[in-house]
């Protein structure tokens, strides 16, 4: 099937043709320099490794409004009082964009794809209208849904939380939204379903029963799992950690917090993590750190690709442009054997000052090239035998003898004391950090072509 190559009428992005790979020497801003989707690296194509997705909300809904002023982007498809028409036009614009970019996946929230009605029943109907249209568009284009989710943070009813709201009525309302969003995700063949706990947290500790709220969160997720499986959802449920913003404290603080929570409540068989780079950095971690924690636990499911601004503490959701960062990220992903059914969703927005129509294309092209370069270089770094030596070589004392017995739990604290006395003062063994840093830089400078 010749899929995802734009074939319809240009309506919303005039002057922009099919985006193609032109190679590293190209100076065409509307061409890929590194992302050559059919190029094979380590047995898989770039497209299979990276599984890129475009998100609906930042690209087709948001206009760049901030607390200090209105939006600056003019979206030709988002005009007028007729919400149904706006939603249909928006979907046409989205699929024009997806196919011109030739990206395999997309992601949505219920109420950025559809529009919220006055009642739950109306909202469900509105979602169904858009699911029917999206089904047609997916069939025409071969686009696939990486994940769906429900927006349970924008509507004022969720100001005190959704599943962790102190008012049961709000919890039940949130459940109705998850049910409809799961129905939509399953109907569209979504490979994952995301929970981002936007307002699942608290603003003030002394008016919050954190224990009770966290128990409610676990029950809610369990019921979502039960319902999802009952309607044939075979994909992965994902939780997207974030430490703060909008709440002062969010419960799903970072990868390790969520891993502990999932395991404690027996949810880890069905739930994994969706790690967002800028959320990890807000939690005081490197992006690669949170990926590694997820990978170690066997719970890294998917990635929201973006970067923050190192000089401030906001979730700025910028497009990835730092090759060093993507090399480190892709080293974790390659070491764990790939993203499976997850992918790299650009949860990123163009700057408020980037107002040209082509800027959204340029931003995605840059992000895709940045990860493609990260993939190429990470593959070379990992193929360099020195990389393995500098990491695995540090642990050889556990590969045999007493070290191995320790790993098997066969040595008591007293046994260890006796061995320490027998061995005497350990030799200093260099960690060789700078050598490995230099090696990675050498591979970066040798180029990503
Ligand atoms: C917000 C964020 C969300 C989730 C989906 O910081 O990352 O867009 O990815 O709700
Ligand atoms: Co996100």
Short mmCIF file of C-alpha atoms and ligand atoms in Angstrom, two decimals:
data_model
loop_
_atom_site.label_atom_id
_atom_site.label_comp_id
_atom_site.label_asym_id
_atom_site.label_seq_id
_atom_site.Cartn_x
_atom_site.Cartn_y
_atom_site.Cartn_z
CA UNK A 1 0.00 0.00 0.00
CA UNK A 2 1.48 3.33 -0.95
CA UNK A 3 0.61 4.92 2.27
CA UNK A 4 1.07 8.22 3.97
CA UNK A 5 2.23 9.91 0.84
CA UNK A 6 0.10 12.98 0.40
CA UNK A 7 -2.31 12.58 -2.46
CA UNK A 8 -5.26 14.79 -1.59
CA UNK A 9 -5.84 18.41 -2.40
CA UNK A 10 -3.64 20.90 -0.69
CA UNK A 11 -5.99 22.93 1.42
CA UNK A 12 -4.36 23.94 4.62
CA UNK A 13 -0.64 23.91 3.86
CA UNK A 14 -0.32 25.53 0.44
CA UNK A 15 3.14 25.67 -1.02
CA UNK A 16 4.35 22.71 1.01
CA UNK A 17 5.02 19.57 -0.98
CA UNK A 18 5.71 16.04 0.15
CA UNK A 19 8.66 16.12 2.59
CA UNK A 20 11.42 13.82 1.38
CA UNK A 21 14.86 12.66 2.40
CA UNK A 22 17.51 14.64 0.52
CA UNK A 23 20.59 13.73 2.53
CA UNK A 24 23.08 15.62 4.68
CA UNK A 25 24.23 17.95 1.91
CA UNK A 26 20.76 19.34 1.23
CA UNK A 27 20.06 22.90 2.30
CA UNK A 28 16.32 22.59 1.70
CA UNK A 29 14.65 23.46 5.03
CA UNK A 30 11.68 21.31 4.00
CA UNK A 31 13.64 18.08 3.49
CA UNK A 32 15.05 15.43 5.80
CA UNK A 33 18.82 15.46 6.10
CA UNK A 34 19.20 12.34 8.27
CA UNK A 35 15.80 10.64 8.56
CA UNK A 36 15.76 8.23 5.66
CA UNK A 37 12.85 6.10 6.74
CA UNK A 38 13.78 2.98 4.78
CA UNK A 39 17.45 3.01 5.76
CA UNK A 40 18.30 -0.11 7.75
CA UNK A 41 20.26 0.20 10.99
CA UNK A 42 20.95 -2.90 13.04
CA UNK A 43 18.39 -4.98 11.16
CA UNK A 44 15.47 -2.52 11.32
CA UNK A 45 14.49 0.48 9.25
CA UNK A 46 14.68 3.93 10.76
CA UNK A 47 10.92 4.10 10.61
CA UNK A 48 10.64 0.87 12.61
CA UNK A 49 13.17 2.02 15.20
CA UNK A 50 11.80 5.50 15.74
CA UNK A 51 8.03 5.05 15.29
CA UNK A 52 7.45 8.80 15.16
CA UNK A 53 4.08 10.33 16.00
CA UNK A 54 2.58 13.79 15.53
CA UNK A 55 0.40 15.01 18.38
CA UNK A 56 -2.94 16.64 17.72
CA UNK A 57 -3.07 19.22 20.50
CA UNK A 58 0.04 21.35 19.99
CA UNK A 59 -0.19 21.37 16.21
CA UNK A 60 -3.85 21.65 15.31
CA UNK A 61 -5.47 23.18 18.40
CA UNK A 62 -3.03 25.42 20.26
CA UNK A 63 -2.35 28.87 18.89
CA UNK A 64 0.46 29.94 21.18
CA UNK A 65 -1.60 31.66 23.88
CA UNK A 66 0.24 32.14 27.17
CA UNK A 67 -0.75 33.80 30.48
CA UNK A 68 0.41 37.14 29.09
CA UNK A 69 -1.28 37.24 25.75
CA UNK A 70 -3.39 35.49 23.14
CA UNK A 71 -2.23 33.11 20.46
CA UNK A 72 -0.15 34.22 17.53
CA UNK A 73 -0.71 31.30 15.12
CA UNK A 74 -3.55 31.65 12.67
CA UNK A 75 -5.10 28.25 12.08
CA UNK A 76 -7.21 28.28 8.95
CA UNK A 77 -9.13 25.22 10.10
CA UNK A 78 -10.03 26.48 13.56
CA UNK A 79 -12.39 29.32 12.68
CA UNK A 80 -16.08 29.77 13.29
CA UNK A 81 -18.83 28.94 15.77
CA UNK A 82 -19.76 25.57 14.24
CA UNK A 83 -17.78 23.18 16.44
CA UNK A 84 -18.54 20.13 14.32
CA UNK A 85 -17.24 21.84 11.20
CA UNK A 86 -14.14 23.09 12.97
CA UNK A 87 -13.41 19.55 14.21
CA UNK A 88 -13.82 18.08 10.71
CA UNK A 89 -11.66 20.78 9.10
CA UNK A 90 -9.07 20.28 11.80
CA UNK A 91 -8.94 16.57 11.05
CA UNK A 92 -8.47 17.27 7.35
CA UNK A 93 -5.64 19.65 8.19
CA UNK A 94 -4.11 17.06 10.51
CA UNK A 95 -4.14 14.29 7.91
CA UNK A 96 -2.79 16.65 5.26
CA UNK A 97 0.05 17.42 7.65
CA UNK A 98 0.69 13.75 8.60
CA UNK A 99 0.83 12.58 5.02
CA UNK A 100 2.97 15.45 3.76
CA UNK A 101 5.42 14.65 6.56
CA UNK A 102 5.09 10.90 5.89
CA UNK A 103 5.06 10.04 9.58
CA UNK A 104 3.57 6.70 10.65
CA UNK A 105 1.62 7.57 13.84
CA UNK A 106 -0.55 10.19 15.49
CA UNK A 107 -1.90 10.79 19.04
CA UNK A 108 -4.95 12.63 20.39
CA UNK A 109 -6.87 13.71 23.48
CA UNK A 110 -10.64 13.19 23.31
CA UNK A 111 -11.41 16.91 23.30
CA UNK A 112 -8.76 18.06 20.94
CA UNK A 113 -10.00 15.61 18.30
CA UNK A 114 -13.70 16.08 19.11
CA UNK A 115 -15.50 18.79 21.05
CA UNK A 116 -17.01 18.51 24.49
CA UNK A 117 -20.83 18.49 24.62
CA UNK A 118 -23.16 19.80 27.27
CA UNK A 119 -23.72 16.28 28.61
CA UNK A 120 -21.75 13.04 28.74
CA UNK A 121 -24.06 11.55 26.12
CA UNK A 122 -23.48 14.46 23.75
CA UNK A 123 -19.72 14.26 24.21
CA UNK A 124 -19.82 10.54 23.44
CA UNK A 125 -21.73 11.26 20.22
CA UNK A 126 -19.27 13.97 19.22
CA UNK A 127 -16.34 11.62 19.78
CA UNK A 128 -18.06 8.94 17.70
CA UNK A 129 -18.50 11.36 14.79
CA UNK A 130 -14.80 12.10 14.82
CA UNK A 131 -13.80 8.45 15.30
CA UNK A 132 -15.83 7.57 12.20
CA UNK A 133 -14.06 10.27 10.19
CA UNK A 134 -10.64 9.31 11.57
CA UNK A 135 -11.31 5.66 10.67
CA UNK A 136 -11.90 6.72 7.05
CA UNK A 137 -8.82 8.92 7.02
CA UNK A 138 -6.68 6.16 8.54
CA UNK A 139 -7.88 3.72 5.89
CA UNK A 140 -7.15 6.17 3.08
CA UNK A 141 -3.68 7.04 4.33
CA UNK A 142 -2.36 4.07 6.32
CA UNK A 143 -1.82 6.32 9.33
CA UNK A 144 -1.90 4.48 12.67
CA UNK A 145 -2.78 5.63 16.15
CA UNK A 146 0.08 5.41 18.64
CA UNK A 147 -2.15 6.34 21.55
CA UNK A 148 -5.29 8.04 22.68
CA UNK A 149 -5.99 9.77 25.96
CA UNK A 150 -8.60 11.82 27.79
CA UNK A 151 -8.10 15.44 28.74
CA UNK A 152 -9.03 15.46 32.42
CA UNK A 153 -7.22 18.65 33.34
CA UNK A 154 -8.57 21.57 31.25
CA UNK A 155 -12.23 21.62 32.24
CA UNK A 156 -12.69 23.54 35.53
CA UNK A 157 -14.53 20.55 37.01
CA UNK A 158 -11.11 18.88 37.31
CA UNK A 159 -9.45 21.72 39.20
CA UNK A 160 -9.03 19.46 42.27
CA UNK A 161 -8.04 16.42 40.26
CA UNK A 162 -9.78 13.76 38.17
CA UNK A 163 -9.44 10.25 39.63
CA UNK A 164 -7.85 11.73 42.78
CA UNK A 165 -10.51 14.41 43.24
CA UNK A 166 -11.89 14.57 46.81
CA UNK A 167 -15.40 14.63 45.31
CA UNK A 168 -16.66 11.23 44.14
CA UNK A 169 -18.91 12.87 41.52
CA UNK A 170 -15.86 14.20 39.73
CA UNK A 171 -14.13 10.82 39.91
CA UNK A 172 -17.16 9.21 38.27
CA UNK A 173 -17.25 11.94 35.59
CA UNK A 174 -13.59 11.30 34.85
CA UNK A 175 -14.34 7.59 34.51
CA UNK A 176 -17.01 8.36 31.91
CA UNK A 177 -14.39 10.23 29.91
CA UNK A 178 -11.84 7.43 30.13
CA UNK A 179 -14.46 4.93 29.02
CA UNK A 180 -15.27 6.97 25.90
CA UNK A 181 -11.61 7.65 25.13
CA UNK A 182 -10.80 3.94 25.49
CA UNK A 183 -13.69 3.06 23.18
CA UNK A 184 -12.31 5.56 20.64
CA UNK A 185 -8.75 4.29 20.99
CA UNK A 186 -9.82 0.67 20.46
CA UNK A 187 -11.97 1.54 17.47
CA UNK A 188 -9.05 3.36 15.88
CA UNK A 189 -6.66 0.45 16.53
CA UNK A 190 -4.61 2.46 19.04
CA UNK A 191 -1.52 0.63 20.20
CA UNK A 192 -1.41 2.31 23.62
CA UNK A 193 -3.61 4.33 25.95
CA UNK A 194 -2.07 7.14 28.02
CA UNK A 195 -2.80 8.53 31.46
CA UNK A 196 -1.10 11.81 32.15
CA UNK A 197 -2.12 12.98 35.61
CA UNK A 198 -2.38 16.67 34.83
CA UNK A 199 -4.23 17.59 38.01
CA UNK A 200 -3.70 14.31 39.87
CA UNK A 201 -1.77 15.76 42.75
CA UNK A 202 -2.24 18.54 45.20
CA UNK A 203 -1.79 22.24 45.76
CA UNK A 204 -1.72 22.11 49.57
CA UNK A 205 -0.70 19.15 51.70
CA UNK A 206 -2.75 20.07 54.76
CA UNK A 207 -6.11 19.94 52.99
CA UNK A 208 -5.27 16.73 51.13
CA UNK A 209 -5.59 13.08 52.18
CA UNK A 210 -2.75 11.87 49.96
CA UNK A 211 -3.09 8.24 51.09
CA UNK A 212 -6.75 8.10 50.15
CA UNK A 213 -6.22 9.93 46.86
CA UNK A 214 -3.44 7.56 45.79
CA UNK A 215 -5.63 4.57 46.63
CA UNK A 216 -8.37 6.08 44.48
CA UNK A 217 -5.91 6.51 41.63
CA UNK A 218 -4.98 2.81 41.83
CA UNK A 219 -8.62 1.69 41.89
CA UNK A 220 -9.40 3.97 38.94
CA UNK A 221 -6.53 2.58 36.88
CA UNK A 222 -7.53 -0.96 37.76
CA UNK A 223 -11.09 -0.31 36.56
CA UNK A 224 -9.79 1.28 33.35
CA UNK A 225 -7.66 -1.79 32.76
CA UNK A 226 -10.59 -4.11 33.42
CA UNK A 227 -12.83 -2.17 31.02
CA UNK A 228 -10.12 -1.84 28.36
CA UNK A 229 -9.43 -5.56 28.35
CA UNK A 230 -13.17 -6.31 28.27
CA UNK A 231 -13.59 -4.36 25.00
CA UNK A 232 -10.60 -6.05 23.39
CA UNK A 233 -7.86 -3.49 24.04
CA UNK A 234 -4.67 -5.52 23.76
CA UNK A 235 -2.25 -2.62 23.83
CA UNK A 236 -0.31 -1.09 26.68
CA UNK A 237 -1.65 1.35 29.24
CA UNK A 238 0.90 4.08 29.80
CA UNK A 239 1.44 6.49 32.66
CA UNK A 240 3.32 9.66 31.87
CA UNK A 241 5.28 10.90 34.88
CA UNK A 242 5.61 14.61 35.60
CA UNK A 243 6.58 16.17 38.93
CA UNK A 244 4.65 19.45 38.84
CA UNK A 245 2.80 21.93 36.61
CA UNK A 246 -0.11 22.36 36.66
CA UNK A 247 -0.15 21.03 40.24
CA UNK A 248 2.34 22.05 42.87
CA UNK A 249 2.99 18.33 43.34
CA UNK A 250 1.88 15.61 40.91
CA UNK A 251 1.60 12.05 42.17
CA UNK A 252 3.30 10.50 39.14
CA UNK A 253 6.46 12.41 39.96
CA UNK A 254 9.08 10.56 37.93
CA UNK A 255 9.89 7.14 36.48
CA UNK A 256 10.92 5.52 39.75
CA UNK A 257 7.90 6.86 41.65
CA UNK A 258 5.55 5.44 39.03
CA UNK A 259 7.39 2.12 38.84
CA UNK A 260 7.02 1.72 42.62
CA UNK A 261 3.34 2.68 42.45
CA UNK A 262 2.56 0.27 39.60
CA UNK A 263 4.32 -2.60 41.31
CA UNK A 264 2.75 -1.86 44.69
CA UNK A 265 -0.74 -2.00 43.17
CA UNK A 266 -0.15 -4.94 40.83
CA UNK A 267 -0.62 -2.81 37.71
CA UNK A 268 2.79 -3.43 36.16
CA UNK A 269 1.64 -6.28 33.92
CA UNK A 270 -0.57 -3.94 31.88
CA UNK A 271 0.86 -0.47 32.53
CA UNK A 272 4.19 0.93 31.44
CA UNK A 273 5.74 4.39 31.33
CA UNK A 274 5.48 7.11 28.73
CA UNK A 275 8.60 9.14 29.48
CA UNK A 276 8.58 12.77 28.39
CA UNK A 277 11.97 14.44 28.17
CA UNK A 278 10.90 17.80 29.58
CA UNK A 279 9.04 16.11 32.46
CA UNK A 280 12.19 14.21 33.41
CA UNK A 281 14.21 17.41 33.45
CA UNK A 282 11.53 19.15 35.54
CA UNK A 283 11.97 16.32 38.05
CA UNK A 284 15.68 17.11 38.21
CA UNK A 285 16.73 14.16 36.04
CA UNK A 286 18.33 13.80 32.66
CA UNK A 287 15.95 12.51 29.97
CA UNK A 288 18.15 9.41 29.58
CA UNK A 289 18.02 8.80 33.33
CA UNK A 290 14.24 8.37 33.37
CA UNK A 291 14.42 6.24 30.22
CA UNK A 292 17.02 4.03 31.88
CA UNK A 293 14.95 3.61 35.05
CA UNK A 294 12.00 2.54 32.90
CA UNK A 295 14.14 0.21 30.80
CA UNK A 296 15.73 -1.41 33.87
CA UNK A 297 12.27 -2.19 35.24
CA UNK A 298 11.11 -3.58 31.90
CA UNK A 299 8.52 -0.79 31.97
CA UNK A 300 9.64 1.71 29.36
CA UNK A 301 6.67 1.80 27.00
CA UNK A 302 6.88 4.95 24.92
CA UNK A 303 8.40 8.41 24.71
CA UNK A 304 7.11 11.96 24.46
CA UNK A 305 9.96 13.61 22.62
CA UNK A 306 10.79 17.22 23.35
CA UNK A 307 13.29 19.29 25.32
CA UNK A 308 12.97 21.96 27.97
CA UNK A 309 14.90 25.13 28.43
CA UNK A 310 17.76 24.45 30.85
CA UNK A 311 17.56 27.96 32.26
CA UNK A 312 14.02 27.78 33.57
CA UNK A 313 11.73 25.40 35.39
CA UNK A 314 8.80 25.29 32.98
CA UNK A 315 7.52 22.62 30.69
CA UNK A 316 8.43 24.53 27.54
CA UNK A 317 7.83 21.54 25.22
CA UNK A 318 10.39 22.57 22.63
CA UNK A 319 11.21 20.40 19.64
CA UNK A 320 14.28 18.18 20.16
CA UNK A 321 17.35 19.89 18.71
CA UNK A 322 20.13 18.55 20.90
CA UNK A 323 21.92 15.64 19.25
CA UNK A 324 23.87 14.83 22.41
CA UNK A 325 20.55 14.29 24.21
CA UNK A 326 19.11 12.05 21.49
CA UNK A 327 22.32 9.97 21.34
CA UNK A 328 22.02 9.27 25.06
CA UNK A 329 18.30 8.51 24.73
CA UNK A 330 18.78 6.18 21.79
CA UNK A 331 21.61 4.36 23.57
CA UNK A 332 19.07 3.42 26.26
CA UNK A 333 16.43 2.47 23.70
CA UNK A 334 18.82 0.35 21.60
CA UNK A 335 20.25 -1.38 24.65
CA UNK A 336 16.77 -2.40 25.74
CA UNK A 337 16.05 -3.80 22.30
CA UNK A 338 13.75 -1.07 20.97
CA UNK A 339 10.47 0.58 21.85
CA UNK A 340 8.22 -2.37 21.00
CA UNK A 341 4.71 -1.03 20.40
CA UNK A 342 5.65 2.38 21.79
CA UNK A 343 7.00 5.24 19.76
CA UNK A 344 8.42 8.74 19.75
CA UNK A 345 5.58 11.22 19.96
CA UNK A 346 6.55 14.84 19.49
CA UNK A 347 4.78 16.39 22.46
CA UNK A 348 6.30 19.66 21.36
CA UNK A 349 5.15 23.00 20.09
CA UNK A 350 6.65 25.69 17.93
CA UNK A 351 7.55 28.87 19.79
CA UNK A 352 4.92 31.60 20.08
CA UNK A 353 7.18 33.69 17.87
CA UNK A 354 7.28 31.03 15.11
CA UNK A 355 4.24 32.09 13.15
CA UNK A 356 4.85 30.89 9.59
CA UNK A 357 2.79 27.97 8.35
CA UNK A 358 5.95 26.09 7.42
CA UNK A 359 7.38 26.37 10.94
CA UNK A 360 5.44 23.34 12.20
CA UNK A 361 6.90 21.27 9.35
CA UNK A 362 10.40 22.61 9.94
CA UNK A 363 10.07 21.81 13.65
CA UNK A 364 9.05 18.20 13.02
CA UNK A 365 11.71 17.74 10.35
CA UNK A 366 14.31 19.00 12.82
CA UNK A 367 13.05 16.74 15.60
CA UNK A 368 12.96 13.69 13.33
CA UNK A 369 16.45 14.40 11.98
CA UNK A 370 17.71 14.95 15.51
CA UNK A 371 16.48 11.51 16.62
CA UNK A 372 17.63 9.90 13.37
CA UNK A 373 21.12 11.26 14.05
CA UNK A 374 20.83 10.09 17.65
CA UNK A 375 19.94 6.61 16.36
CA UNK A 376 22.81 6.46 13.86
CA UNK A 377 25.38 7.64 16.38
CA UNK A 378 24.04 5.56 19.29
CA UNK A 379 24.25 2.48 17.08
CA UNK A 380 27.89 3.26 16.28
CA UNK A 381 28.78 4.02 19.89
CA UNK A 382 27.26 0.73 21.01
CA UNK A 383 28.98 -1.17 18.21
CA UNK A 384 32.33 0.20 19.42
CA UNK A 385 33.79 -2.58 21.56
CA UNK A 386 35.31 -0.01 23.92
CA UNK A 387 31.82 1.12 24.98
CA UNK A 388 30.93 -2.34 26.22
CA UNK A 389 34.28 -2.73 27.96
CA UNK A 390 33.91 0.61 29.72
CA UNK A 391 30.51 -0.37 31.09
CA UNK A 392 30.27 -4.13 31.44
CA UNK A 393 33.98 -4.42 32.14
CA UNK A 394 33.45 -2.65 35.44
CA UNK A 395 31.32 -5.51 36.77
CA UNK A 396 33.48 -8.53 35.89
CA UNK A 397 34.18 -9.21 39.57
CA UNK A 398 30.55 -10.34 39.81
CA UNK A 399 30.81 -12.70 36.82
CA UNK A 400 32.39 -15.58 38.71
CA UNK A 401 33.57 -16.75 42.12
CA UNK A 402 32.44 -14.94 45.26
CA UNK A 403 31.00 -11.98 43.31
CA UNK A 404 28.66 -14.33 41.48
CA UNK A 405 27.73 -16.05 44.76
CA UNK A 406 26.92 -12.59 46.19
CA UNK A 407 24.61 -11.85 43.25
CA UNK A 408 22.83 -15.13 43.87
CA UNK A 409 22.33 -14.08 47.49
CA UNK A 410 24.48 -16.93 48.80
CA UNK A 411 26.82 -14.86 50.99
CA UNK A 412 25.81 -13.56 54.41
CA UNK A 413 27.03 -10.31 55.89
CA UNK A 414 29.45 -12.34 58.03
CA UNK A 415 30.74 -14.21 54.95
CA UNK A 416 31.31 -10.85 53.26
CA UNK A 417 33.23 -9.58 56.26
CA UNK A 418 35.54 -12.60 56.16
CA UNK A 419 36.14 -12.12 52.44
CA UNK A 420 36.88 -8.42 52.98
CA UNK A 421 39.49 -9.32 55.60
CA UNK A 422 41.03 -11.93 53.29
CA UNK A 423 41.23 -9.49 50.32
CA UNK A 424 42.40 -6.47 52.26
CA UNK A 425 42.09 -2.90 51.01
CA UNK A 426 40.53 -2.90 47.48
CA UNK A 427 42.55 -1.48 44.62
CA UNK A 428 41.25 1.79 43.14
CA UNK A 429 39.70 1.12 39.71
CA UNK A 430 39.09 4.12 37.47
CA UNK A 431 35.53 4.75 36.26
CA UNK A 432 36.94 6.22 33.01
CA UNK A 433 34.04 8.64 32.60
CA UNK A 434 36.03 11.12 30.52
CA UNK A 435 37.24 8.40 28.18
CA UNK A 436 33.66 7.35 27.45
CA UNK A 437 32.52 10.98 27.10
CA UNK A 438 35.30 11.54 24.57
CA UNK A 439 34.44 8.39 22.69
CA UNK A 440 30.80 9.48 22.32
CA UNK A 441 31.87 12.94 21.13
CA UNK A 442 34.31 11.39 18.67
CA UNK A 443 31.45 9.41 17.15
CA UNK A 444 29.24 12.50 17.02
CA UNK A 445 31.88 14.55 15.27
CA UNK A 446 32.62 11.77 12.80
CA UNK A 447 29.09 12.46 11.63
CA UNK A 448 25.67 11.02 11.50
CA UNK A 449 25.52 10.23 7.83
C1 LIG B 1 1.50 17.74 29.42
C2 LIG B 1 1.65 16.53 28.58
C3 LIG B 1 0.41 15.98 27.97
C4 LIG B 1 0.37 14.50 27.87
C5 LIG B 1 -0.94 13.95 27.37
O1 LIG B 1 2.67 18.16 30.01
O2 LIG B 1 2.74 16.05 28.38
O3 LIG B 1 0.26 16.56 26.72
O4 LIG B 1 1.37 14.02 27.03
O5 LIG B 1 -2.00 14.35 28.16
CO1 LIG B 2 3.38 14.54 27.10
#
